[in-house]
């Protein structure tokens, strides 16, 4: 497969001064497609290479970093609003993903632009949490009865809640794996071991091993991979950061075993090492190989994932990429719900998409709508 | 971050990222509070002097203006 | 060599092959297309531009193409692809050139985040610029075209780019788009300006484009400083009235007419506040272009 300019640069920022305009013309669109402009800029900046990027591509990197930085302040504010809404309930509220990386001041947060906040709360207290959020101005979305049921009965999260005035979105999870999935996860264990956020009355983040496992589970249960590389870059960042903890990898594998999530972790370790050169102990990689099955099955998985995890840009695709993405799309759905639910669900999605397209009729010109 | 003109003021609220249009009097209140906390009486005197109005005309409106600014999370009550 | 000097067939060939590189102000567009008619539009409306060399960094890669597969059975259509993906629903093939222009606007407005970008026309004379924000239907483009034909330099008829580092206004010097009645109005008012043939039945009605005047293009690297913000409103039969517009309100309206004010956060606030600080702000009602020109000639100094 062709080399990917963006990935090569993420792995070895020192290459930046040697890149020609034609190379930057690959890097920038790939980074845009992958949602990694800010992260790449942060990586270059850490190595003091950002200011040396040529005049053509540099503004896109610098502005992405500035915007991510500015947005981080706004997201801290939004996190504070969630705390304000929920602290009186006296229950653990665990931040997940971008919100967690930000509030725990992890290196992986730098340059990372995200809009939705994800939290994990005990399932038994979901009604109280939803009520408290509503009183503070968040309203449920996906008002269609089917969608409500999809989320509430089958998925691991409530329908996203959107704030009425500020329009920010919060996803409230009670598990890290859908209820209908063949995989199981133990939310109580995750909540019990969560680490308090400094200075907060009720907010926590997952313990390091759990944070990695959650990120791996989220990525490798996914069906759509536009953000695949971005999530893998998150994993790479988390692993590099937490590997400084003595005994981390042993604890990580043990925990994955306890939670029944060895497979997603195995995928994560294998592909982070393969694509991003994440330093992982040999025995952890060997264990990952073992978990991922006999050589032929592993080879098939490699062929599929190593394509899907590249930037979502035609320059990174070959003839096998579309079928690989399609397989993973099916797999993602299969991992979320059993076939007897999956088939009607996909049928419904396809019907709704067809209705949407036929309604559009007269094709609109691109509209230059300033934000409302 | 506050900018005032003859008609009104605009304010960038740093933590939330919101931008507000504020009547001149409230902008002046914010300007004064940026220098440090103050009791309502002192704020009324400041705004009255700036707008060249008698203190009495301004004084009764100050608590309400502060309350509106509080709702926008631009100010908060400090312990006396 | 200027684009207008190439034979149309050569331009078609280049577009259908490895594409052409077109510089518009600070941006280089790499454009590919096998749609033959597009070459004619580019040759006319970018005739005074030169092509960039292949080794210059291109900010945006775009392609205008016919549909794949069986969709062409629905009547001839054109897609706009940005970096390999179709960003929009297709339009009728006859609208290929307007689609190119709208698509280029979209690329800049969406991705050029090192500028505060305001949906407004901006023109300049004697070192001082007028910014004209206006919702559709206010006559902004007609007014802009008229002023540009009477000595004002064109920076842009749609996108005001405010450089974040220093607040300078950065020109694009791209074609001006006109709609419906204003096409004939400007054809009569400024017959010397090069205009494309109108394209009919677009979502905006009939659309035509004016080539940017040579002088505006020659000075495309020269930034401008804001001096006035004028909110125009065409009203048939109206006298020409210039009335002060309160500054804080002007700030809020400019912000709401911006594509990226919120994303840019505090820097946008500072840049926009400085811009308003240094400008005189007016509402402008008019019906006569001649009177409008005179009013602009005598705008009070900031």
XYZ file of C-alpha atoms in Angstrom, chain C residues 18 31 70 117 130 144 158 175 203 254 290:
11
model
C -3.546 17.435 -14.588
C -8.906 22.991 -10.518
C -26.520 6.105 -14.142
C -14.367 36.197 7.192
C -15.632 50.430 2.666
C -20.397 47.068 -5.503
C -18.792 38.479 -1.179
C -15.449 37.936 -10.461
C -31.691 28.845 -7.204
C -20.744 42.188 11.465
C -25.473 57.829 -9.853
